[in-house]
Amino acid sequence: MEIRGLSAGKEAVRGTQPDEMKETEDKKMVQEIFDYVKTRYNTVPDYPWHDANAVLRHADNRKWYGLVMEVGRDKIGLSGDGTVDVINVKCDPEWRDFWRETYPSVVAAYHMNKETWITAVLDGSVPAEKLKALLELSYELTRPKPRKKSSKTP
């Protein structure tokens, strides 16, 4: 599976990588995440906005458990110019502060509910194993809830 995005005003075809995309550390991490969710959950990234931003969804209920985006550094409180790749994941509010205090590159969710979602910069500062743990947690928090059987009798 390869990363998809826009380049020079042309839409890339789903599953292909633009020629101009640099093979940087964050792009490698994005690819590692895509490979992981494909293997673990059979998830193929969805591109609802026809750009490089990818949604990771449950197949059965279509709920998001991850959002991979390229955002301006200033949008998430980082110094410097340019953009960074990030992932938004749902997080138990009891663990949210732990992740944000442990990893400075984990911040309040960009463009999501800041109580239940966090954003992690995909620059290698959060180890891949920890990102996978965050994806596991997000997947579990967004999975379909079992339906309760009705206690009514005919």
mmCIF file with all atom_site columns, N, CA, C and O in Angstrom, residues 36-83:
data_model
loop_
_atom_site.group_PDB
_atom_site.id
_atom_site.type_symbol
_atom_site.label_atom_id
_atom_site.label_alt_id
_atom_site.label_comp_id
_atom_site.label_asym_id
_atom_site.label_entity_id
_atom_site.label_seq_id
_atom_site.pdbx_PDB_ins_code
_atom_site.Cartn_x
_atom_site.Cartn_y
_atom_site.Cartn_z
_atom_site.occupancy
_atom_site.B_iso_or_equiv
_atom_site.pdbx_formal_charge
_atom_site.auth_seq_id
_atom_site.auth_comp_id
_atom_site.auth_asym_id
_atom_site.auth_atom_id
_atom_site.pdbx_PDB_model_num
ATOM 1   N N  . TYR A 1 36 ? 0.496   -1.117 9.049  1.00 0.00 ? 36 TYR A N  1
ATOM 2   C CA . TYR A 1 36 ? 0.057   -1.737 10.301 1.00 0.00 ? 36 TYR A CA 1
ATOM 3   C C  . TYR A 1 36 ? -1.464  -1.898 10.337 1.00 0.00 ? 36 TYR A C  1
ATOM 4   O O  . TYR A 1 36 ? -1.967  -2.980 10.649 1.00 0.00 ? 36 TYR A O  1
ATOM 5   N N  . VAL A 1 37 ? -2.221  -0.829 10.030 1.00 0.00 ? 37 VAL A N  1
ATOM 6   C CA . VAL A 1 37 ? -3.678  -0.924 10.119 1.00 0.00 ? 37 VAL A CA 1
ATOM 7   C C  . VAL A 1 37 ? -4.238  -1.849 9.043  1.00 0.00 ? 37 VAL A C  1
ATOM 8   O O  . VAL A 1 37 ? -5.280  -2.465 9.250  1.00 0.00 ? 37 VAL A O  1
ATOM 9   N N  . LYS A 1 38 ? -3.547  -1.967 7.924  1.00 0.00 ? 38 LYS A N  1
ATOM 10  C CA . LYS A 1 38 ? -3.982  -2.911 6.891  1.00 0.00 ? 38 LYS A CA 1
ATOM 11  C C  . LYS A 1 38 ? -3.836  -4.344 7.397  1.00 0.00 ? 38 LYS A C  1
ATOM 12  O O  . LYS A 1 38 ? -4.748  -5.166 7.265  1.00 0.00 ? 38 LYS A O  1
ATOM 13  N N  . THR A 1 39 ? -2.692  -4.625 8.019  1.00 0.00 ? 39 THR A N  1
ATOM 14  C CA . THR A 1 39 ? -2.437  -5.962 8.542  1.00 0.00 ? 39 THR A CA 1
ATOM 15  C C  . THR A 1 39 ? -3.307  -6.275 9.756  1.00 0.00 ? 39 THR A C  1
ATOM 16  O O  . THR A 1 39 ? -3.904  -7.342 9.841  1.00 0.00 ? 39 THR A O  1
ATOM 17  N N  . ARG A 1 40 ? -3.391  -5.345 10.676 1.00 0.00 ? 40 ARG A N  1
ATOM 18  C CA . ARG A 1 40 ? -4.077  -5.578 11.957 1.00 0.00 ? 40 ARG A CA 1
ATOM 19  C C  . ARG A 1 40 ? -5.595  -5.525 11.835 1.00 0.00 ? 40 ARG A C  1
ATOM 20  O O  . ARG A 1 40 ? -6.291  -6.341 12.430 1.00 0.00 ? 40 ARG A O  1
ATOM 21  N N  . TYR A 1 41 ? -6.121  -4.547 11.102 1.00 0.00 ? 41 TYR A N  1
ATOM 22  C CA . TYR A 1 41 ? -7.573  -4.319 11.058 1.00 0.00 ? 41 TYR A CA 1
ATOM 23  C C  . TYR A 1 41 ? -8.173  -4.424 9.655  1.00 0.00 ? 41 TYR A C  1
ATOM 24  O O  . TYR A 1 41 ? -9.367  -4.184 9.492  1.00 0.00 ? 41 TYR A O  1
ATOM 25  N N  . ASN A 1 42 ? -7.338  -4.718 8.685  1.00 0.00 ? 42 ASN A N  1
ATOM 26  C CA . ASN A 1 42 ? -7.772  -4.746 7.289  1.00 0.00 ? 42 ASN A CA 1
ATOM 27  C C  . ASN A 1 42 ? -8.351  -3.391 6.864  1.00 0.00 ? 42 ASN A C  1
ATOM 28  O O  . ASN A 1 42 ? -9.328  -3.315 6.117  1.00 0.00 ? 42 ASN A O  1
ATOM 29  N N  . THR A 1 43 ? -7.752  -2.320 7.377  1.00 0.00 ? 43 THR A N  1
ATOM 30  C CA . THR A 1 43 ? -8.184  -0.958 7.058  1.00 0.00 ? 43 THR A CA 1
ATOM 31  C C  . THR A 1 43 ? -7.362  -0.409 5.908  1.00 0.00 ? 43 THR A C  1
ATOM 32  O O  . THR A 1 43 ? -6.137  -0.463 5.931  1.00 0.00 ? 43 THR A O  1
ATOM 33  N N  . VAL A 1 44 ? -8.058  0.114  4.927  1.00 0.00 ? 44 VAL A N  1
ATOM 34  C CA . VAL A 1 44 ? -7.420  0.850  3.835  1.00 0.00 ? 44 VAL A CA 1
ATOM 35  C C  . VAL A 1 44 ? -7.777  2.311  4.058  1.00 0.00 ? 44 VAL A C  1
ATOM 36  O O  . VAL A 1 44 ? -8.956  2.642  4.247  1.00 0.00 ? 44 VAL A O  1
ATOM 37  N N  . PRO A 1 45 ? -6.796  3.212  4.058  1.00 0.00 ? 45 PRO A N  1
ATOM 38  C CA . PRO A 1 45 ? -7.106  4.621  4.291  1.00 0.00 ? 45 PRO A CA 1
ATOM 39  C C  . PRO A 1 45 ? -8.157  5.141  3.313  1.00 0.00 ? 45 PRO A C  1
ATOM 40  O O  . PRO A 1 45 ? -8.177  4.781  2.137  1.00 0.00 ? 45 PRO A O  1
ATOM 41  N N  . ASP A 1 46 ? -9.030  5.979  3.831  1.00 0.00 ? 46 ASP A N  1
ATOM 42  C CA . ASP A 1 46 ? -10.083 6.615  3.045  1.00 0.00 ? 46 ASP A CA 1
ATOM 43  C C  . ASP A 1 46 ? -9.702  8.085  2.872  1.00 0.00 ? 46 ASP A C  1
ATOM 44  O O  . ASP A 1 46 ? -9.185  8.699  3.804  1.00 0.00 ? 46 ASP A O  1
ATOM 45  N N  . TYR A 1 47 ? -9.941  8.632  1.693  1.00 0.00 ? 47 TYR A N  1
ATOM 46  C CA . TYR A 1 47 ? -9.564  10.013 1.378  1.00 0.00 ? 47 TYR A CA 1
ATOM 47  C C  . TYR A 1 47 ? -10.806 10.821 1.012  1.00 0.00 ? 47 TYR A C  1
ATOM 48  O O  . TYR A 1 47 ? -11.028 11.157 -0.142 1.00 0.00 ? 47 TYR A O  1
ATOM 49  N N  . PRO A 1 48 ? -11.637 11.168 2.008  1.00 0.00 ? 48 PRO A N  1
ATOM 50  C CA . PRO A 1 48 ? -12.904 11.832 1.706  1.00 0.00 ? 48 PRO A CA 1
ATOM 51  C C  . PRO A 1 48 ? -12.755 13.247 1.146  1.00 0.00 ? 48 PRO A C  1
ATOM 52  O O  . PRO A 1 48 ? -13.690 13.748 0.516  1.00 0.00 ? 48 PRO A O  1
ATOM 53  N N  . TRP A 1 49 ? -11.637 13.906 1.352  1.00 0.00 ? 49 TRP A N  1
ATOM 54  C CA . TRP A 1 49 ? -11.457 15.281 0.881  1.00 0.00 ? 49 TRP A CA 1
ATOM 55  C C  . TRP A 1 49 ? -10.620 15.342 -0.395 1.00 0.00 ? 49 TRP A C  1
ATOM 56  O O  . TRP A 1 49 ? -10.279 16.416 -0.854 1.00 0.00 ? 49 TRP A O  1
ATOM 57  N N  . HIS A 1 50 ? -10.264 14.187 -0.942 1.00 0.00 ? 50 HIS A N  1
ATOM 58  C CA . HIS A 1 50 ? -9.494  14.115 -2.188 1.00 0.00 ? 50 HIS A CA 1
ATOM 59  C C  . HIS A 1 50 ? -8.165  14.866 -2.091 1.00 0.00 ? 50 HIS A C  1
ATOM 60  O O  . HIS A 1 50 ? -7.757  15.558 -3.015 1.00 0.00 ? 50 HIS A O  1
ATOM 61  N N  . ASP A 1 51 ? -7.527  14.726 -0.935 1.00 0.00 ? 51 ASP A N  1
ATOM 62  C CA . ASP A 1 51 ? -6.193  15.285 -0.743 1.00 0.00 ? 51 ASP A CA 1
ATOM 63  C C  . ASP A 1 51 ? -5.378  14.260 0.033  1.00 0.00 ? 51 ASP A C  1
ATOM 64  O O  . ASP A 1 51 ? -5.751  13.089 0.086  1.00 0.00 ? 51 ASP A O  1
ATOM 65  N N  . ALA A 1 52 ? -4.300  14.656 0.628  1.00 0.00 ? 52 ALA A N  1
ATOM 66  C CA . ALA A 1 52 ? -3.412  13.703 1.305  1.00 0.00 ? 52 ALA A CA 1
ATOM 67  C C  . ALA A 1 52 ? -3.890  13.317 2.697  1.00 0.00 ? 52 ALA A C  1
ATOM 68  O O  . ALA A 1 52 ? -3.280  12.469 3.336  1.00 0.00 ? 52 ALA A O  1
ATOM 69  N N  . ASN A 1 53 ? -4.970  13.903 3.194  1.00 0.00 ? 53 ASN A N  1
ATOM 70  C CA . ASN A 1 53 ? -5.484  13.594 4.528  1.00 0.00 ? 53 ASN A CA 1
ATOM 71  C C  . ASN A 1 53 ? -6.302  12.308 4.476  1.00 0.00 ? 53 ASN A C  1
ATOM 72  O O  . ASN A 1 53 ? -7.242  12.197 3.700  1.00 0.00 ? 53 ASN A O  1
ATOM 73  N N  . ALA A 1 54 ? -5.924  11.355 5.345  1.00 0.00 ? 54 ALA A N  1
ATOM 74  C CA . ALA A 1 54 ? -6.516  10.020 5.285  1.00 0.00 ? 54 ALA A CA 1
ATOM 75  C C  . ALA A 1 54 ? -7.256  9.675  6.574  1.00 0.00 ? 54 ALA A C  1
ATOM 76  O O  . ALA A 1 54 ? -6.741  9.888  7.670  1.00 0.00 ? 54 ALA A O  1
ATOM 77  N N  . VAL A 1 55 ? -8.448  9.127  6.421  1.00 0.00 ? 55 VAL A N  1
ATOM 78  C CA . VAL A 1 55 ? -9.249  8.668  7.547  1.00 0.00 ? 55 VAL A CA 1
ATOM 79  C C  . VAL A 1 55 ? -9.075  7.166  7.686  1.00 0.00 ? 55 VAL A C  1
ATOM 80  O O  . VAL A 1 55 ? -9.116  6.429  6.694  1.00 0.00 ? 55 VAL A O  1
ATOM 81  N N  . LEU A 1 56 ? -8.900  6.707  8.924  1.00 0.00 ? 56 LEU A N  1
ATOM 82  C CA . LEU A 1 56 ? -8.861  5.287  9.241  1.00 0.00 ? 56 LEU A CA 1
ATOM 83  C C  . LEU A 1 56 ? -10.192 4.961  9.900  1.00 0.00 ? 56 LEU A C  1
ATOM 84  O O  . LEU A 1 56 ? -10.536 5.530  10.931 1.00 0.00 ? 56 LEU A O  1
ATOM 85  N N  . ARG A 1 57 ? -10.959 4.052  9.276  1.00 0.00 ? 57 ARG A N  1
ATOM 86  C CA . ARG A 1 57 ? -12.319 3.750  9.727  1.00 0.00 ? 57 ARG A CA 1
ATOM 87  C C  . ARG A 1 57 ? -12.504 2.271  10.037 1.00 0.00 ? 57 ARG A C  1
ATOM 88  O O  . ARG A 1 57 ? -11.887 1.421  9.420  1.00 0.00 ? 57 ARG A O  1
ATOM 89  N N  . HIS A 1 58 ? -13.447 2.020  10.930 1.00 0.00 ? 58 HIS A N  1
ATOM 90  C CA . HIS A 1 58 ? -13.929 0.653  11.128 1.00 0.00 ? 58 HIS A CA 1
ATOM 91  C C  . HIS A 1 58 ? -14.719 0.259  9.882  1.00 0.00 ? 58 HIS A C  1
ATOM 92  O O  . HIS A 1 58 ? -15.479 1.074  9.343  1.00 0.00 ? 58 HIS A O  1
ATOM 93  N N  . ALA A 1 59 ? -14.562 -0.967 9.453  1.00 0.00 ? 59 ALA A N  1
ATOM 94  C CA . ALA A 1 59 ? -15.283 -1.427 8.266  1.00 0.00 ? 59 ALA A CA 1
ATOM 95  C C  . ALA A 1 59 ? -16.775 -1.558 8.538  1.00 0.00 ? 59 ALA A C  1
ATOM 96  O O  . ALA A 1 59 ? -17.591 -1.265 7.665  1.00 0.00 ? 59 ALA A O  1
ATOM 97  N N  . ASP A 1 60 ? -17.143 -1.975 9.752  1.00 0.00 ? 60 ASP A N  1
ATOM 98  C CA . ASP A 1 60 ? -18.551 -2.262 10.023 1.00 0.00 ? 60 ASP A CA 1
ATOM 99  C C  . ASP A 1 60 ? -19.372 -1.026 10.373 1.00 0.00 ? 60 ASP A C  1
ATOM 100 O O  . ASP A 1 60 ? -20.466 -0.850 9.859  1.00 0.00 ? 60 ASP A O  1
ATOM 101 N N  . ASN A 1 61 ? -18.864 -0.132 11.205 1.00 0.00 ? 61 ASN A N  1
ATOM 102 C CA . ASN A 1 61 ? -19.682 1.029  11.586 1.00 0.00 ? 61 ASN A CA 1
ATOM 103 C C  . ASN A 1 61 ? -19.195 2.341  10.965 1.00 0.00 ? 61 ASN A C  1
ATOM 104 O O  . ASN A 1 61 ? -19.812 3.378  11.179 1.00 0.00 ? 61 ASN A O  1
ATOM 105 N N  . ARG A 1 62 ? -18.104 2.296  10.206 1.00 0.00 ? 62 ARG A N  1
ATOM 106 C CA . ARG A 1 62 ? -17.541 3.438  9.491  1.00 0.00 ? 62 ARG A CA 1
ATOM 107 C C  . ARG A 1 62 ? -17.052 4.550  10.421 1.00 0.00 ? 62 ARG A C  1
ATOM 108 O O  . ARG A 1 62 ? -16.734 5.642  9.979  1.00 0.00 ? 62 ARG A O  1
ATOM 109 N N  . LYS A 1 63 ? -17.009 4.290  11.735 1.00 0.00 ? 63 LYS A N  1
ATOM 110 C CA . LYS A 1 63 ? -16.492 5.289  12.667 1.00 0.00 ? 63 LYS A CA 1
ATOM 111 C C  . LYS A 1 63 ? -15.001 5.453  12.474 1.00 0.00 ? 63 LYS A C  1
ATOM 112 O O  . LYS A 1 63 ? -14.285 4.495  12.221 1.00 0.00 ? 63 LYS A O  1
ATOM 113 N N  . TRP A 1 64 ? -14.544 6.670  12.669 1.00 0.00 ? 64 TRP A N  1
ATOM 114 C CA . TRP A 1 64 ? -13.125 6.959  12.573 1.00 0.00 ? 64 TRP A CA 1
ATOM 115 C C  . TRP A 1 64 ? -12.414 6.476  13.824 1.00 0.00 ? 64 TRP A C  1
ATOM 116 O O  . TRP A 1 64 ? -12.904 6.657  14.935 1.00 0.00 ? 64 TRP A O  1
ATOM 117 N N  . TYR A 1 65 ? -11.251 5.891  13.644 1.00 0.00 ? 65 TYR A N  1
ATOM 118 C CA . TYR A 1 65 ? -10.379 5.640  14.786 1.00 0.00 ? 65 TYR A CA 1
ATOM 119 C C  . TYR A 1 65 ? -9.026  6.306  14.590 1.00 0.00 ? 65 TYR A C  1
ATOM 120 O O  . TYR A 1 65 ? -8.193  6.316  15.491 1.00 0.00 ? 65 TYR A O  1
ATOM 121 N N  . GLY A 1 66 ? -8.835  6.915  13.450 1.00 0.00 ? 66 GLY A N  1
ATOM 122 C CA . GLY A 1 66 ? -7.607  7.660  13.205 1.00 0.00 ? 66 GLY A CA 1
ATOM 123 C C  . GLY A 1 66 ? -7.776  8.609  12.036 1.00 0.00 ? 66 GLY A C  1
ATOM 124 O O  . GLY A 1 66 ? -8.609  8.385  11.152 1.00 0.00 ? 66 GLY A O  1
ATOM 125 N N  . LEU A 1 67 ? -7.002  9.678  12.081 1.00 0.00 ? 67 LEU A N  1
ATOM 126 C CA . LEU A 1 67 ? -6.992  10.649 10.999 1.00 0.00 ? 67 LEU A CA 1
ATOM 127 C C  . LEU A 1 67 ? -5.551  11.085 10.792 1.00 0.00 ? 67 LEU A C  1
ATOM 128 O O  . LEU A 1 67 ? -4.931  11.640 11.701 1.00 0.00 ? 67 LEU A O  1
ATOM 129 N N  . VAL A 1 68 ? -4.994  10.785 9.623  1.00 0.00 ? 68 VAL A N  1
ATOM 130 C CA . VAL A 1 68 ? -3.618  11.153 9.290  1.00 0.00 ? 68 VAL A CA 1
ATOM 131 C C  . VAL A 1 68 ? -3.689  12.404 8.418  1.00 0.00 ? 68 VAL A C  1
ATOM 132 O O  . VAL A 1 68 ? -4.376  12.417 7.395  1.00 0.00 ? 68 VAL A O  1
ATOM 133 N N  . MET A 1 69 ? -2.980  13.447 8.868  1.00 0.00 ? 69 MET A N  1
ATOM 134 C CA . MET A 1 69 ? -3.056  14.743 8.173  1.00 0.00 ? 69 MET A CA 1
ATOM 135 C C  . MET A 1 69 ? -1.672  15.367 8.058  1.00 0.00 ? 69 MET A C  1
ATOM 136 O O  . MET A 1 69 ? -0.772  15.051 8.829  1.00 0.00 ? 69 MET A O  1
ATOM 137 N N  . GLU A 1 70 ? -1.576  16.275 7.128  1.00 0.00 ? 70 GLU A N  1
ATOM 138 C CA . GLU A 1 70 ? -0.418  17.157 7.035  1.00 0.00 ? 70 GLU A CA 1
ATOM 139 C C  . GLU A 1 70 ? -0.922  18.535 7.456  1.00 0.00 ? 70 GLU A C  1
ATOM 140 O O  . GLU A 1 70 ? -1.847  19.069 6.842  1.00 0.00 ? 70 GLU A O  1
ATOM 141 N N  . VAL A 1 71 ? -0.350  19.076 8.543  1.00 0.00 ? 71 VAL A N  1
ATOM 142 C CA . VAL A 1 71 ? -0.818  20.363 9.068  1.00 0.00 ? 71 VAL A CA 1
ATOM 143 C C  . VAL A 1 71 ? 0.355   21.316 9.257  1.00 0.00 ? 71 VAL A C  1
ATOM 144 O O  . VAL A 1 71 ? 1.502   20.896 9.426  1.00 0.00 ? 71 VAL A O  1
ATOM 145 N N  . GLY A 1 72 ? 0.033   22.590 9.255  1.00 0.00 ? 72 GLY A N  1
ATOM 146 C CA . GLY A 1 72 ? 1.041   23.605 9.528  1.00 0.00 ? 72 GLY A CA 1
ATOM 147 C C  . GLY A 1 72 ? 1.551   23.476 10.950 1.00 0.00 ? 72 GLY A C  1
ATOM 148 O O  . GLY A 1 72 ? 0.767   23.236 11.875 1.00 0.00 ? 72 GLY A O  1
ATOM 149 N N  . ARG A 1 73 ? 2.856   23.623 11.112 1.00 0.00 ? 73 ARG A N  1
ATOM 150 C CA . ARG A 1 73 ? 3.459   23.502 12.441 1.00 0.00 ? 73 ARG A CA 1
ATOM 151 C C  . ARG A 1 73 ? 2.801   24.464 13.431 1.00 0.00 ? 73 ARG A C  1
ATOM 152 O O  . ARG A 1 73 ? 2.564   24.105 14.582 1.00 0.00 ? 73 ARG A O  1
ATOM 153 N N  . ASP A 1 74 ? 2.493   25.664 12.968 1.00 0.00 ? 74 ASP A N  1
ATOM 154 C CA . ASP A 1 74 ? 1.898   26.672 13.843 1.00 0.00 ? 74 ASP A CA 1
ATOM 155 C C  . ASP A 1 74 ? 0.498   26.282 14.308 1.00 0.00 ? 74 ASP A C  1
ATOM 156 O O  . ASP A 1 74 ? 0.058   26.709 15.368 1.00 0.00 ? 74 ASP A O  1
ATOM 157 N N  . LYS A 1 75 ? -0.207  25.435 13.551 1.00 0.00 ? 75 LYS A N  1
ATOM 158 C CA . LYS A 1 75 ? -1.570  25.031 13.906 1.00 0.00 ? 75 LYS A CA 1
ATOM 159 C C  . LYS A 1 75 ? -1.619  24.167 15.161 1.00 0.00 ? 75 LYS A C  1
ATOM 160 O O  . LYS A 1 75 ? -2.655  24.089 15.815 1.00 0.00 ? 75 LYS A O  1
ATOM 161 N N  . ILE A 1 76 ? -0.502  23.502 15.472 1.00 0.00 ? 76 ILE A N  1
ATOM 162 C CA . ILE A 1 76 ? -0.481  22.645 16.666 1.00 0.00 ? 76 ILE A CA 1
ATOM 163 C C  . ILE A 1 76 ? 0.533   23.134 17.693 1.00 0.00 ? 76 ILE A C  1
ATOM 164 O O  . ILE A 1 76 ? 0.940   22.388 18.582 1.00 0.00 ? 76 ILE A O  1
ATOM 165 N N  . GLY A 1 77 ? 0.936   24.392 17.561 1.00 0.00 ? 77 GLY A N  1
ATOM 166 C CA . GLY A 1 77 ? 1.790   25.009 18.572 1.00 0.00 ? 77 GLY A CA 1
ATOM 167 C C  . GLY A 1 77 ? 3.265   24.707 18.452 1.00 0.00 ? 77 GLY A C  1
ATOM 168 O O  . GLY A 1 77 ? 4.018   24.926 19.407 1.00 0.00 ? 77 GLY A O  1
ATOM 169 N N  . LEU A 1 78 ? 3.724   24.225 17.296 1.00 0.00 ? 78 LEU A N  1
ATOM 170 C CA . LEU A 1 78 ? 5.139   23.955 17.099 1.00 0.00 ? 78 LEU A CA 1
ATOM 171 C C  . LEU A 1 78 ? 5.830   25.163 16.487 1.00 0.00 ? 78 LEU A C  1
ATOM 172 O O  . LEU A 1 78 ? 5.230   25.892 15.701 1.00 0.00 ? 78 LEU A O  1
ATOM 173 N N  . SER A 1 79 ? 7.082   25.347 16.843 1.00 0.00 ? 79 SER A N  1
ATOM 174 C CA . SER A 1 79 ? 7.839   26.448 16.258 1.00 0.00 ? 79 SER A CA 1
ATOM 175 C C  . SER A 1 79 ? 8.327   26.066 14.870 1.00 0.00 ? 79 SER A C  1
ATOM 176 O O  . SER A 1 79 ? 8.343   24.888 14.505 1.00 0.00 ? 79 SER A O  1
ATOM 177 N N  . GLY A 1 80 ? 8.713   27.057 14.117 1.00 0.00 ? 80 GLY A N  1
ATOM 178 C CA . GLY A 1 80 ? 9.235   26.816 12.775 1.00 0.00 ? 80 GLY A CA 1
ATOM 179 C C  . GLY A 1 80 ? 8.169   26.943 11.717 1.00 0.00 ? 80 GLY A C  1
ATOM 180 O O  . GLY A 1 80 ? 6.980   27.053 12.002 1.00 0.00 ? 80 GLY A O  1
ATOM 181 N N  . ASP A 1 81 ? 8.647   26.919 10.482 1.00 0.00 ? 81 ASP A N  1
ATOM 182 C CA . ASP A 1 81 ? 7.760   27.026 9.326  1.00 0.00 ? 81 ASP A CA 1
ATOM 183 C C  . ASP A 1 81 ? 7.486   25.641 8.763  1.00 0.00 ? 81 ASP A C  1
ATOM 184 O O  . ASP A 1 81 ? 8.120   24.660 9.125  1.00 0.00 ? 81 ASP A O  1
ATOM 185 N N  . GLY A 1 82 ? 6.569   25.590 7.846  1.00 0.00 ? 82 GLY A N  1
ATOM 186 C CA . GLY A 1 82 ? 6.303   24.350 7.131  1.00 0.00 ? 82 GLY A CA 1
ATOM 187 C C  . GLY A 1 82 ? 5.211   23.517 7.773  1.00 0.00 ? 82 GLY A C  1
ATOM 188 O O  . GLY A 1 82 ? 4.459   23.976 8.625  1.00 0.00 ? 82 GLY A O  1
ATOM 189 N N  . THR A 1 83 ? 5.144   22.281 7.322  1.00 0.00 ? 83 THR A N  1
ATOM 190 C CA . THR A 1 83 ? 4.099   21.356 7.762  1.00 0.00 ? 83 THR A CA 1
ATOM 191 C C  . THR A 1 83 ? 4.715   20.112 8.375  1.00 0.00 ? 83 THR A C  1
ATOM 192 O O  . THR A 1 83 ? 5.900   19.832 8.190  1.00 0.00 ? 83 THR A O  1
#
